[in-house]
PDB file of C-alpha atoms in Angstrom:
ATOM      1  CA  MET G   1     -14.331 -27.671 -11.261  1.00 30.00           C
ATOM      2  CA  PHE G   2     -14.022 -26.742  -7.620  1.00 35.00           C
ATOM      3  CA  GLY G   3     -10.909 -28.214  -5.849  1.00 38.00           C
ATOM      4  CA  ASP G   4     -10.587 -31.604  -7.586  1.00 39.00           C
ATOM      5  CA  SER G   5      -7.848 -32.922  -9.599  1.00 36.00           C
ATOM      6  CA  LEU G   6      -8.294 -32.421 -13.357  1.00 34.00           C
ATOM      7  CA  ARG G   7      -9.832 -35.330 -15.291  1.00 36.00           C
ATOM      8  CA  LEU G   8      -9.794 -34.881 -19.152  1.00 35.00           C
ATOM      9  CA  THR G   9     -12.923 -36.311 -20.774  1.00 36.00           C
ATOM     10  CA  PRO G  10     -13.688 -36.826 -24.483  1.00 39.00           C
ATOM     11  CA  ARG G  11     -16.375 -34.328 -25.399  1.00 36.00           C
ATOM     12  CA  THR G  12     -18.149 -37.180 -26.752  1.00 36.00           C
ATOM     13  CA  GLN G  13     -18.128 -39.117 -23.475  1.00 39.00           C
ATOM     14  CA  MET G  14     -19.358 -36.383 -21.369  1.00 36.00           C
ATOM     15  CA  LYS G  15     -22.651 -36.671 -19.501  1.00 43.00           C
ATOM     16  CA  ALA G  16     -24.382 -33.540 -18.845  1.00 45.00           C
ATOM     17  CA  THR G  17     -27.800 -32.308 -17.872  1.00 48.00           C
ATOM     18  CA  LYS G  18     -29.594 -29.169 -17.813  1.00 54.00           C
ATOM     19  CA  ALA G  19     -29.676 -27.577 -14.414  1.00 45.00           C
ATOM     20  CA  LYS G  20     -33.175 -28.080 -13.231  1.00 47.00           C
ATOM     21  CA  ASN G  21     -32.583 -25.503 -10.275  1.00 44.00           C
ATOM     22  CA  ASN G  22     -33.971 -28.378  -7.792  1.00 47.00           C
ATOM     23  CA  GLY G  23     -37.394 -27.967  -9.128  1.00 51.00           C
ATOM     24  CA  ALA G  24     -37.349 -24.185  -9.847  1.00 54.00           C
ATOM     25  CA  SER G  25     -40.579 -22.673 -11.458  1.00 50.00           C
ATOM     26  CA  ALA G  26     -40.234 -20.383 -14.412  1.00 46.00           C
ATOM     27  CA  MET G  27     -43.806 -19.322 -14.043  1.00 46.00           C
ATOM     28  CA  THR G  28     -42.719 -16.290 -11.840  1.00 57.00           C
ATOM     29  CA  LYS G  29     -40.874 -13.559 -13.637  1.00 66.00           C
ATOM     30  CA  CYS G  30     -39.019 -10.911 -11.613  1.00 78.00           C
ATOM     31  CA  GLU G  31     -38.710  -7.706 -13.294  1.00 87.00           C
ATOM     32  CA  ILE G  32     -35.717  -5.679 -13.606  1.00 91.00           C
ATOM     33  CA  GLY G  33     -35.874  -2.371 -11.627  1.00 93.00           C
ATOM     34  CA  GLN G  34     -37.483  -4.038  -8.602  1.00 95.00           C
ATOM     35  CA  SER G  35     -36.192  -3.324  -5.214  1.00 96.00           C
ATOM     36  CA  LEU G  36     -34.637  -6.246  -3.217  1.00 97.00           C
ATOM     37  CA  GLU G  37     -37.639  -6.360  -0.927  1.00 96.00           C
ATOM     38  CA  GLU G  38     -40.017  -6.701  -4.050  1.00 96.00           C
ATOM     39  CA  PHE G  39     -37.908  -9.456  -5.579  1.00 97.00           C
ATOM     40  CA  LEU G  40     -37.792 -11.524  -2.289  1.00 97.00           C
ATOM     41  CA  THR G  41     -41.640 -11.233  -1.951  1.00 96.00           C
ATOM     42  CA  GLN G  42     -41.907 -13.097  -4.987  1.00 95.00           C
ATOM     43  CA  ALA G  43     -38.842 -15.422  -4.591  1.00 96.00           C
ATOM     44  CA  THR G  44     -39.641 -16.980  -1.325  1.00 95.00           C
ATOM     45  CA  PRO G  45     -42.925 -17.229   0.851  1.00 94.00           C
ATOM     46  CA  ASP G  46     -40.539 -17.581   3.963  1.00 94.00           C
ATOM     47  CA  LYS G  47     -40.842 -14.333   5.686  1.00 92.00           C
ATOM     48  CA  GLY G  48     -37.930 -15.593   8.026  1.00 91.00           C
ATOM     49  CA  LEU G  49     -35.724 -15.817   4.839  1.00 94.00           C
ATOM     50  CA  ARG G  50     -36.742 -12.770   3.528  1.00 94.00           C
ATOM     51  CA  THR G  51     -35.723 -10.854   6.411  1.00 91.00           C
ATOM     52  CA  LEU G  52     -32.346 -12.622   6.769  1.00 92.00           C
ATOM     53  CA  LEU G  53     -31.567 -11.804   3.090  1.00 95.00           C
ATOM     54  CA  MET G  54     -32.589  -8.078   3.366  1.00 93.00           C
ATOM     55  CA  CYS G  55     -30.411  -7.933   6.764  1.00 90.00           C
ATOM     56  CA  MET G  56     -27.436  -9.583   4.843  1.00 93.00           C
ATOM     57  CA  GLY G  57     -28.086  -6.799   2.227  1.00 94.00           C
ATOM     58  CA  GLU G  58     -27.563  -4.330   4.887  1.00 91.00           C
ATOM     59  CA  ALA G  59     -24.422  -5.871   6.035  1.00 92.00           C
ATOM     60  CA  LEU G  60     -23.004  -5.849   2.572  1.00 94.00           C
ATOM     61  CA  ARG G  61     -23.866  -2.207   2.148  1.00 92.00           C
ATOM     62  CA  THR G  62     -21.952  -1.444   5.267  1.00 89.00           C
ATOM     63  CA  ILE G  63     -19.125  -3.470   4.284  1.00 91.00           C
ATOM     64  CA  ALA G  64     -18.733  -1.696   0.916  1.00 91.00           C
ATOM     65  CA  PHE G  65     -18.421   1.555   2.542  1.00 87.00           C
ATOM     66  CA  LYS G  66     -16.038   0.455   4.991  1.00 84.00           C
ATOM     67  CA  VAL G  67     -13.758  -1.679   2.494  1.00 84.00           C
ATOM     68  CA  ARG G  68     -13.077   2.092   0.865  1.00 82.00           C
ATOM     69  CA  THR G  69     -11.440   3.313   3.874  1.00 78.00           C
ATOM     70  CA  ALA G  70     -10.374   0.302   6.013  1.00 71.00           C
ATOM     71  CA  SER G  71      -6.985  -0.508   6.539  1.00 70.00           C
ATOM     72  CA  CYS G  72      -5.117  -2.807   4.334  1.00 69.00           C
ATOM     73  CA  GLY G  73      -2.079  -3.469   6.638  1.00 68.00           C
ATOM     74  CA  ALA G  74      -1.549  -6.978   7.742  1.00 62.00           C
ATOM     75  CA  THR G  75      -2.082  -7.688  11.576  1.00 63.00           C
ATOM     76  CA  ALA G  76      -0.543 -10.352  13.740  1.00 54.00           C
ATOM     77  CA  CYS G  77      -3.695 -12.365  13.813  1.00 60.00           C
ATOM     78  CA  VAL G  78      -4.283 -15.566  11.974  1.00 63.00           C
ATOM     79  CA  ASN G  79      -7.318 -17.497  11.640  1.00 66.00           C
ATOM     80  CA  SER G  80      -7.730 -21.264  12.549  1.00 66.00           C
ATOM     81  CA  PHE G  81      -6.636 -22.328   8.958  1.00 71.00           C
ATOM     82  CA  GLY G  82      -3.477 -20.384   9.156  1.00 67.00           C
ATOM     83  CA  ASP G  83      -4.630 -17.621   6.831  1.00 70.00           C
ATOM     84  CA  GLU G  84      -3.049 -14.396   7.863  1.00 64.00           C
ATOM     85  CA  GLN G  85      -5.878 -11.747   8.413  1.00 68.00           C
ATOM     86  CA  LEU G  86      -6.129  -8.171   7.345  1.00 72.00           C
ATOM     87  CA  ALA G  87      -7.547  -5.341   9.307  1.00 79.00           C
ATOM     88  CA  VAL G  88     -10.346  -5.262   6.432  1.00 82.00           C
ATOM     89  CA  ASP G  89     -10.929  -8.951   6.880  1.00 83.00           C
ATOM     90  CA  MET G  90     -11.570  -8.658  10.588  1.00 84.00           C
ATOM     91  CA  LEU G  91     -13.890  -5.427   9.950  1.00 83.00           C
ATOM     92  CA  ALA G  92     -15.912  -7.362   7.509  1.00 88.00           C
ATOM     93  CA  ASP G  93     -16.209 -10.375   9.819  1.00 87.00           C
ATOM     94  CA  LYS G  94     -17.391  -8.322  13.083  1.00 83.00           C
ATOM     95  CA  LEU G  95     -20.049  -6.765  10.397  1.00 84.00           C
ATOM     96  CA  LEU G  96     -21.387 -10.155   9.595  1.00 85.00           C
ATOM     97  CA  PHE G  97     -20.506 -12.079  12.708  1.00 76.00           C
ATOM     98  CA  GLU G  98     -23.807 -11.423  14.277  1.00 59.00           C
ATOM     99  CA  TYR G  99     -25.454 -13.384  11.709  1.00 48.00           C
ATOM    100  CA  ALA G 100     -23.679 -16.719  11.705  1.00 47.00           C
ATOM    101  CA  CYS G 101     -20.314 -18.758  11.457  1.00 49.00           C
ATOM    102  CA  SER G 102     -17.622 -17.440   9.339  1.00 47.00           C
ATOM    103  CA  GLU G 103     -14.456 -18.671   7.412  1.00 50.00           C
ATOM    104  CA  GLU G 104     -12.198 -16.841   9.717  1.00 50.00           C
ATOM    105  CA  VAL G 105     -14.156 -18.225  12.741  1.00 55.00           C
ATOM    106  CA  PRO G 106     -15.178 -21.519  11.431  1.00 57.00           C
ATOM    107  CA  GLU G 107     -16.422 -22.985  15.083  1.00 58.00           C
ATOM    108  CA  LEU G 108     -20.276 -22.785  15.330  1.00 56.00           C
ATOM    109  CA  GLN G 109     -21.493 -19.858  17.247  1.00 57.00           C
ATOM    110  CA  ASP G 110     -24.937 -19.617  18.704  1.00 58.00           C
ATOM    111  CA  ILE G 111     -26.299 -16.426  18.273  1.00 47.00           C
ATOM    112  CA  GLY G 112     -29.406 -16.851  20.209  1.00 53.00           C
ATOM    113  CA  GLY G 113     -31.856 -17.368  17.214  1.00 52.00           C
ATOM    114  CA  PRO G 114     -35.199 -19.404  17.272  1.00 54.00           C
ATOM    115  CA  VAL G 115     -34.319 -23.016  16.597  1.00 56.00           C
ATOM    116  CA  GLU G 116     -37.756 -23.708  14.839  1.00 65.00           C
ATOM    117  CA  GLY G 117     -38.053 -21.725  11.643  1.00 66.00           C
ATOM    118  CA  GLY G 118     -34.428 -20.279  11.997  1.00 82.00           C
ATOM    119  CA  PHE G 119     -31.405 -20.221   9.869  1.00 89.00           C
ATOM    120  CA  SER G 120     -27.509 -20.797   9.781  1.00 90.00           C
ATOM    121  CA  VAL G 121     -25.328 -18.967   7.616  1.00 91.00           C
ATOM    122  CA  ALA G 122     -21.707 -19.613   6.889  1.00 91.00           C
ATOM    123  CA  PHE G 123     -19.633 -16.883   5.126  1.00 91.00           C
ATOM    124  CA  ASP G 124     -16.549 -15.716   4.056  1.00 92.00           C
ATOM    125  CA  PRO G 125     -16.556 -12.265   4.926  1.00 91.00           C
ATOM    126  CA  LEU G 126     -14.093 -10.977   2.548  1.00 90.00           C
ATOM    127  CA  ASP G 127     -12.414 -13.294   0.049  1.00 89.00           C
ATOM    128  CA  GLU G 128      -9.393 -12.510  -1.587  1.00 79.00           C
ATOM    129  CA  SER G 129      -8.897  -9.272   0.702  1.00 79.00           C
ATOM    130  CA  SER G 130      -5.200  -9.522   0.040  1.00 76.00           C
ATOM    131  CA  ILE G 131      -5.603  -7.833  -3.179  1.00 80.00           C
ATOM    132  CA  VAL G 132      -7.510  -4.844  -1.586  1.00 80.00           C
ATOM    133  CA  ASN G 133      -4.592  -2.674  -1.255  1.00 77.00           C
ATOM    134  CA  THR G 134      -4.107  -2.650  -5.053  1.00 79.00           C
ATOM    135  CA  ASN G 135      -7.636  -1.528  -5.590  1.00 82.00           C
ATOM    136  CA  PHE G 136      -8.838  -4.914  -7.277  1.00 86.00           C
ATOM    137  CA  THR G 137     -12.301  -6.092  -6.724  1.00 90.00           C
ATOM    138  CA  VAL G 138     -13.078  -8.344  -3.624  1.00 92.00           C
ATOM    139  CA  GLY G 139     -16.327  -9.721  -2.260  1.00 94.00           C
ATOM    140  CA  THR G 140     -18.292 -11.681   0.437  1.00 96.00           C
ATOM    141  CA  ILE G 141     -19.631 -15.161   0.017  1.00 96.00           C
ATOM    142  CA  PHE G 142     -22.492 -16.700   2.030  1.00 96.00           C
ATOM    143  CA  GLY G 143     -25.094 -19.648   2.058  1.00 96.00           C
ATOM    144  CA  VAL G 144     -28.186 -20.137   4.346  1.00 96.00           C
ATOM    145  CA  TRP G 145     -29.368 -23.507   5.655  1.00 95.00           C
ATOM    146  CA  PRO G 146     -32.843 -23.865   7.404  1.00 94.00           C
ATOM    147  CA  VAL G 147     -31.161 -25.629  10.200  1.00 91.00           C
ATOM    148  CA  ASP G 148     -29.897 -24.726  13.785  1.00 85.00           C
ATOM    149  CA  LYS G 149     -26.352 -26.592  13.076  1.00 86.00           C
ATOM    150  CA  LEU G 150     -24.177 -27.030  10.020  1.00 89.00           C
ATOM    151  CA  ILE G 151     -22.940 -30.280  10.885  1.00 88.00           C
ATOM    152  CA  GLY G 152     -23.815 -32.979   8.327  1.00 90.00           C
ATOM    153  CA  VAL G 153     -25.524 -30.666   5.859  1.00 92.00           C
ATOM    154  CA  THR G 154     -24.762 -30.690   2.093  1.00 91.00           C
ATOM    155  CA  GLY G 155     -24.574 -27.922  -0.338  1.00 92.00           C
ATOM    156  CA  ALA G 156     -27.954 -29.006  -1.849  1.00 91.00           C
ATOM    157  CA  ASP G 157     -29.594 -28.411   1.656  1.00 94.00           C
ATOM    158  CA  GLN G 158     -28.958 -24.511   1.176  1.00 96.00           C
ATOM    159  CA  VAL G 159     -32.025 -22.421   0.547  1.00 97.00           C
ATOM    160  CA  ALA G 160     -30.169 -19.544  -0.483  1.00 98.00           C
ATOM    161  CA  ALA G 161     -26.618 -18.181  -1.653  1.00 98.00           C
ATOM    162  CA  ALA G 162     -25.226 -14.865  -2.282  1.00 98.00           C
ATOM    163  CA  MET G 163     -22.239 -12.936  -3.122  1.00 97.00           C
ATOM    164  CA  GLY G 164     -21.414  -9.374  -2.589  1.00 97.00           C
ATOM    165  CA  ILE G 165     -19.102  -7.683  -4.918  1.00 96.00           C
ATOM    166  CA  TYR G 166     -17.028  -4.723  -4.085  1.00 94.00           C
ATOM    167  CA  GLY G 167     -15.506  -2.931  -6.867  1.00 91.00           C
ATOM    168  CA  PRO G 168     -16.285   0.324  -9.048  1.00 91.00           C
ATOM    169  CA  ARG G 169     -20.039  -0.573  -8.456  1.00 94.00           C
ATOM    170  CA  THR G 170     -21.403  -2.875  -5.388  1.00 96.00           C
ATOM    171  CA  THR G 171     -23.676  -5.468  -6.267  1.00 97.00           C
ATOM    172  CA  TYR G 172     -25.623  -8.269  -4.607  1.00 98.00           C
ATOM    173  CA  GLY G 173     -25.594 -11.467  -6.438  1.00 98.00           C
ATOM    174  CA  LEU G 174     -28.387 -13.797  -5.171  1.00 98.00           C
ATOM    175  CA  ALA G 175     -29.711 -17.387  -5.736  1.00 97.00           C
ATOM    176  CA  VAL G 176     -32.710 -18.536  -4.020  1.00 97.00           C
ATOM    177  CA  LYS G 177     -33.417 -22.396  -4.354  1.00 93.00           C
ATOM    178  CA  ARG G 178     -36.430 -23.360  -6.433  1.00 90.00           C
ATOM    179  CA  PHE G 179     -36.658 -19.827  -7.757  1.00 93.00           C
ATOM    180  CA  LEU G 180     -35.039 -19.516 -11.376  1.00 91.00           C
ATOM    181  CA  GLY G 181     -32.195 -17.683 -12.076  1.00 94.00           C
ATOM    182  CA  THR G 182     -29.238 -15.916 -10.317  1.00 96.00           C
ATOM    183  CA  HIS G 183     -30.334 -12.213  -9.828  1.00 97.00           C
ATOM    184  CA  GLU G 184     -27.885  -9.217  -9.707  1.00 98.00           C
ATOM    185  CA  PHE G 185     -28.771  -6.105  -7.547  1.00 98.00           C
ATOM    186  CA  LEU G 186     -27.062  -2.931  -7.910  1.00 98.00           C
ATOM    187  CA  LEU G 187     -26.434  -0.587  -4.948  1.00 96.00           C
ATOM    188  CA  LEU G 188     -27.833   2.886  -5.674  1.00 94.00           C
ATOM    189  CA  HIS G 189     -28.713   5.921  -3.712  1.00 78.00           C
ATOM    190  CA  GLU G 190     -32.200   7.395  -3.767  1.00 65.00           C
ATOM    191  CA  ALA G 191     -33.269   9.728  -6.399  1.00 60.00           C
ATOM    192  CA  LEU G 192     -34.029  12.502  -3.754  1.00 58.00           C
ATOM    193  CA  ASN G 193     -31.751  11.686  -1.117  1.00 58.00           C
ATOM    194  CA  VAL G 194     -27.950  10.802  -1.734  1.00 57.00           C
ATOM    195  CA  PHE G 195     -27.917   9.358   2.065  1.00 64.00           C
ATOM    196  CA  THR G 196     -30.349   6.712   1.520  1.00 78.00           C
ATOM    197  CA  TRP G 197     -29.325   3.670  -0.458  1.00 86.00           C
ATOM    198  CA  LYS G 198     -31.241   0.673  -2.032  1.00 92.00           C
ATOM    199  CA  TRP G 199     -30.702  -2.496  -3.982  1.00 96.00           C
ATOM    200  CA  GLN G 200     -32.154  -2.658  -7.327  1.00 96.00           C
ATOM    201  CA  HIS G 201     -32.716  -5.508  -9.574  1.00 98.00           C
ATOM    202  CA  VAL G 202     -30.632  -5.069 -12.739  1.00 97.00           C
ATOM    203  CA  LYS G 203     -30.037  -8.445 -14.002  1.00 97.00           C
ATOM    204  CA  GLU G 204     -31.337 -11.989 -14.297  1.00 96.00           C
ATOM    205  CA  THR G 205     -28.865 -14.903 -15.421  1.00 95.00           C
ATOM    206  CA  THR G 206     -30.665 -18.148 -16.615  1.00 92.00           C
ATOM    207  CA  GLU G 207     -27.990 -19.471 -19.067  1.00 91.00           C
ATOM    208  CA  ILE G 208     -24.501 -19.849 -18.996  1.00 90.00           C
ATOM    209  CA  ASN G 209     -22.662 -20.614 -22.226  1.00 87.00           C
ATOM    210  CA  GLU G 210     -19.253 -21.587 -23.570  1.00 82.00           C
ATOM    211  CA  GLY G 211     -16.970 -18.561 -24.051  1.00 81.00           C
ATOM    212  CA  LYS G 212     -13.344 -17.173 -24.024  1.00 81.00           C
ATOM    213  CA  MET G 213     -13.559 -16.343 -20.154  1.00 82.00           C
ATOM    214  CA  PHE G 214     -11.304 -18.645 -18.019  1.00 83.00           C
ATOM    215  CA  SER G 215     -10.739 -18.154 -14.250  1.00 82.00           C
ATOM    216  CA  PRO G 216      -7.728 -20.284 -13.305  1.00 84.00           C
ATOM    217  CA  GLY G 217      -7.321 -20.919  -9.665  1.00 83.00           C
ATOM    218  CA  ASN G 218      -4.352 -22.592  -7.863  1.00 86.00           C
ATOM    219  CA  LEU G 219      -2.047 -22.106 -10.683  1.00 87.00           C
ATOM    220  CA  ARG G 220       1.235 -23.246  -8.871  1.00 89.00           C
ATOM    221  CA  ALA G 221      -0.629 -26.827  -9.507  1.00 92.00           C
ATOM    222  CA  THR G 222       0.740 -26.392 -12.949  1.00 91.00           C
ATOM    223  CA  PHE G 223       4.215 -27.167 -11.771  1.00 91.00           C
ATOM    224  CA  ASP G 224       3.498 -30.914 -11.204  1.00 93.00           C
ATOM    225  CA  ASN G 225       0.137 -31.408 -12.937  1.00 93.00           C
ATOM    226  CA  SER G 226       0.907 -31.603 -16.649  1.00 94.00           C
ATOM    227  CA  GLU G 227      -2.695 -31.849 -17.594  1.00 94.00           C
ATOM    228  CA  TYR G 228      -3.418 -28.402 -16.109  1.00 92.00           C
ATOM    229  CA  THR G 229      -0.440 -27.197 -17.803  1.00 94.00           C
ATOM    230  CA  LYS G 230      -1.932 -28.217 -20.871  1.00 93.00           C
ATOM    231  CA  LEU G 231      -5.364 -26.867 -20.204  1.00 91.00           C
ATOM    232  CA  ILE G 232      -3.549 -23.471 -19.268  1.00 89.00           C
ATOM    233  CA  ASP G 233      -1.806 -23.201 -22.371  1.00 90.00           C
ATOM    234  CA  TYR G 234      -4.751 -24.044 -24.451  1.00 88.00           C
ATOM    235  CA  TYR G 235      -6.816 -21.203 -22.751  1.00 85.00           C
ATOM    236  CA  VAL G 236      -3.828 -18.820 -23.227  1.00 83.00           C
ATOM    237  CA  LYS G 237      -3.969 -19.638 -26.952  1.00 81.00           C
ATOM    238  CA  GLU G 238      -7.535 -18.911 -26.889  1.00 78.00           C
ATOM    239  CA  SER G 239      -7.007 -15.241 -25.673  1.00 71.00           C
ATOM    240  CA  THR G 240      -9.216 -15.742 -22.502  1.00 72.00           C
ATOM    241  CA  HIS G 241      -8.942 -13.312 -19.589  1.00 69.00           C
ATOM    242  CA  TYR G 242      -9.962 -13.136 -16.105  1.00 69.00           C
ATOM    243  CA  THR G 243     -10.201 -10.721 -13.137  1.00 70.00           C
ATOM    244  CA  GLY G 244      -7.722 -12.346 -10.500  1.00 71.00           C
ATOM    245  CA  GLY G 245     -10.075 -12.811  -7.541  1.00 82.00           C
ATOM    246  CA  MET G 246     -12.530 -15.835  -7.070  1.00 87.00           C
ATOM    247  CA  VAL G 247     -15.676 -13.770  -6.204  1.00 91.00           C
ATOM    248  CA  PRO G 248     -15.431 -11.376  -9.081  1.00 90.00           C
ATOM    249  CA  ASP G 249     -14.143 -14.252 -11.447  1.00 89.00           C
ATOM    250  CA  VAL G 250     -17.215 -16.390 -10.742  1.00 91.00           C
ATOM    251  CA  ASN G 251     -19.345 -13.163 -10.943  1.00 92.00           C
ATOM    252  CA  GLN G 252     -17.805 -12.532 -14.192  1.00 90.00           C
ATOM    253  CA  ILE G 253     -18.952 -15.580 -15.545  1.00 90.00           C
ATOM    254  CA  ILE G 254     -22.592 -15.232 -14.188  1.00 93.00           C
ATOM    255  CA  VAL G 255     -23.051 -11.640 -15.622  1.00 93.00           C
ATOM    256  CA  GLU G 256     -21.192 -12.277 -18.979  1.00 91.00           C
ATOM    257  CA  GLU G 257     -23.207 -15.651 -19.202  1.00 92.00           C
ATOM    258  CA  LYS G 258     -20.259 -17.565 -20.373  1.00 89.00           C
ATOM    259  CA  GLY G 259     -16.931 -18.824 -19.263  1.00 84.00           C
ATOM    260  CA  SER G 260     -15.351 -21.647 -16.792  1.00 82.00           C
ATOM    261  CA  PHE G 261     -13.793 -21.511 -13.516  1.00 81.00           C
ATOM    262  CA  THR G 262     -11.113 -24.072 -12.273  1.00 84.00           C
ATOM    263  CA  ASN G 263      -9.436 -24.858  -9.172  1.00 84.00           C
ATOM    264  CA  VAL G 264      -7.181 -27.938 -10.079  1.00 87.00           C
ATOM    265  CA  THR G 265      -5.007 -29.478  -7.390  1.00 87.00           C
ATOM    266  CA  SER G 266      -1.566 -31.153  -7.486  1.00 90.00           C
ATOM    267  CA  PRO G 267       0.451 -33.412  -5.170  1.00 89.00           C
ATOM    268  CA  THR G 268       2.389 -30.408  -3.871  1.00 90.00           C
ATOM    269  CA  ALA G 269      -0.758 -27.716  -4.484  1.00 86.00           C
ATOM    270  CA  LYS G 270      -3.511 -28.845  -2.496  1.00 84.00           C
ATOM    271  CA  ALA G 271      -6.945 -26.748  -2.784  1.00 78.00           C
ATOM    272  CA  LYS G 272      -7.594 -24.171  -0.235  1.00 80.00           C
ATOM    273  CA  LEU G 273     -11.136 -23.492  -1.094  1.00 81.00           C
ATOM    274  CA  ARG G 274     -13.668 -24.536   1.846  1.00 86.00           C
ATOM    275  CA  LEU G 275     -16.756 -26.413   0.970  1.00 87.00           C
ATOM    276  CA  LEU G 276     -19.067 -24.823   3.543  1.00 90.00           C
ATOM    277  CA  PHE G 277     -17.945 -21.259   3.200  1.00 90.00           C
ATOM    278  CA  GLU G 278     -16.968 -20.879  -0.408  1.00 92.00           C
ATOM    279  CA  VAL G 279     -17.470 -23.808  -2.552  1.00 90.00           C
ATOM    280  CA  ALA G 280     -21.292 -24.751  -1.869  1.00 92.00           C
ATOM    281  CA  PRO G 281     -22.783 -21.213  -2.132  1.00 94.00           C
ATOM    282  CA  LEU G 282     -20.905 -20.341  -5.277  1.00 93.00           C
ATOM    283  CA  SER G 283     -22.211 -23.764  -6.818  1.00 91.00           C
ATOM    284  CA  LEU G 284     -25.658 -22.904  -6.030  1.00 93.00           C
ATOM    285  CA  LEU G 285     -25.370 -19.365  -7.557  1.00 94.00           C
ATOM    286  CA  ILE G 286     -23.815 -21.138 -10.608  1.00 91.00           C
ATOM    287  CA  GLU G 287     -26.416 -23.917 -10.793  1.00 90.00           C
ATOM    288  CA  ASN G 288     -29.413 -21.600 -10.489  1.00 91.00           C
ATOM    289  CA  SER G 289     -27.677 -19.852 -13.532  1.00 89.00           C
ATOM    290  CA  SER G 290     -28.892 -22.776 -15.437  1.00 70.00           C
ATOM    291  CA  CYS G 291     -25.455 -23.938 -16.674  1.00 50.00           C
ATOM    292  CA  LEU G 292     -24.728 -27.519 -17.635  1.00 51.00           C
ATOM    293  CA  TRP G 293     -23.490 -29.776 -14.945  1.00 51.00           C
ATOM    294  CA  LEU G 294     -21.440 -32.856 -15.490  1.00 47.00           C
ATOM    295  CA  LYS G 295     -22.964 -36.121 -13.913  1.00 49.00           C
ATOM    296  CA  GLU G 296     -19.963 -36.647 -11.708  1.00 52.00           C
ATOM    297  CA  ARG G 297     -20.063 -38.244  -7.991  1.00 52.00           C
ATOM    298  CA  ASP G 298     -18.113 -35.107  -6.885  1.00 58.00           C
ATOM    299  CA  HIS G 299     -20.719 -32.674  -7.731  1.00 64.00           C
ATOM    300  CA  PRO G 300     -20.031 -29.777  -5.052  1.00 65.00           C
ATOM    301  CA  LEU G 301     -23.769 -29.674  -4.007  1.00 69.00           C
TER     302      LEU G 301
END
C-alpha cells in the first residue's frame, strides 16, 4: 500500500488478480548475462526509448561514483516541498536534470527535446539521502512517459520505470511496459579494462510471494493509527526485517521475490510520498514483477 490509510480486509473478502503486465508477452525471453543494450533491443522496438534508458544508465553509473565521495553535510537549501537538501542530493539532481523534471525541482522544465516521439521523465535523484552519511544503501527513482508534458498523466501511462541502487553493489532495476518482468542489471567493469564499465543482466523477477520481509514506512503514524500499530506488532512477532530506505526496501522485495511494503497514514502523520516521482515508478516496477494487485479504486497506477 502506498500512502493510503490502512484498511484491514478479511483474506476471504480480498479481491486480487494476477498482474498481466498491461498485455505483456512472455514469448520473448531475455537471457542472464546480456548487456543493457542487448536487453533493450528485445524489450522495446522504440529506438528513442532505448536511447533514453541507456543514457539514464550512464547517469546512474556516474551518480554511483559521486555518492561515494560527495559531501553529506546539510546545505542551506530546501526544495519546494520543504525538504532540506544535502550536497549529495544536489549533485545527483544536477547529473540527471538535463533529462527531466525532478522531485527536487518539481516544476516542468523544457529541455528542448522533440515533441513528436519524445519523452518526459520524472525522478527522485537520491531518495533517502539523509542516510548516506551512515553508509546505508540509497537510490534513484524515475518514470518515463511518452508525452511532452506531465500534467494530467497517470501511472498507467508510463512506458518504463527504474531504480538505481547504490550500495555495496550498484544495480539498475528496470521495468518496460508490456515486457514481462522487472530486470536487474549489475554495474561491472570490463574484463580487460577496469576503467570501462557496463551494465550486465543478472536477474529477472516475474513473481512476488508472501514472505517474512516487511518494509514499514511512516512509522510515526502508529501513534494515532491503532490498526497500523497492530500490523507492526504482528510483523515484529513474525521476525520480519527491512533495510530502512524506500528504494532498497522495494528493491529487496523484488530481488528476494517476497515481502510487503507499507506507507500508512494517520491524522497527524500524513504521507510524504509523491505520486509522480516515487509511487508511480515503483508501482510499475512491482506490477511488472507479477505480484497480486488488490482490485481497489486507489490502485497507484
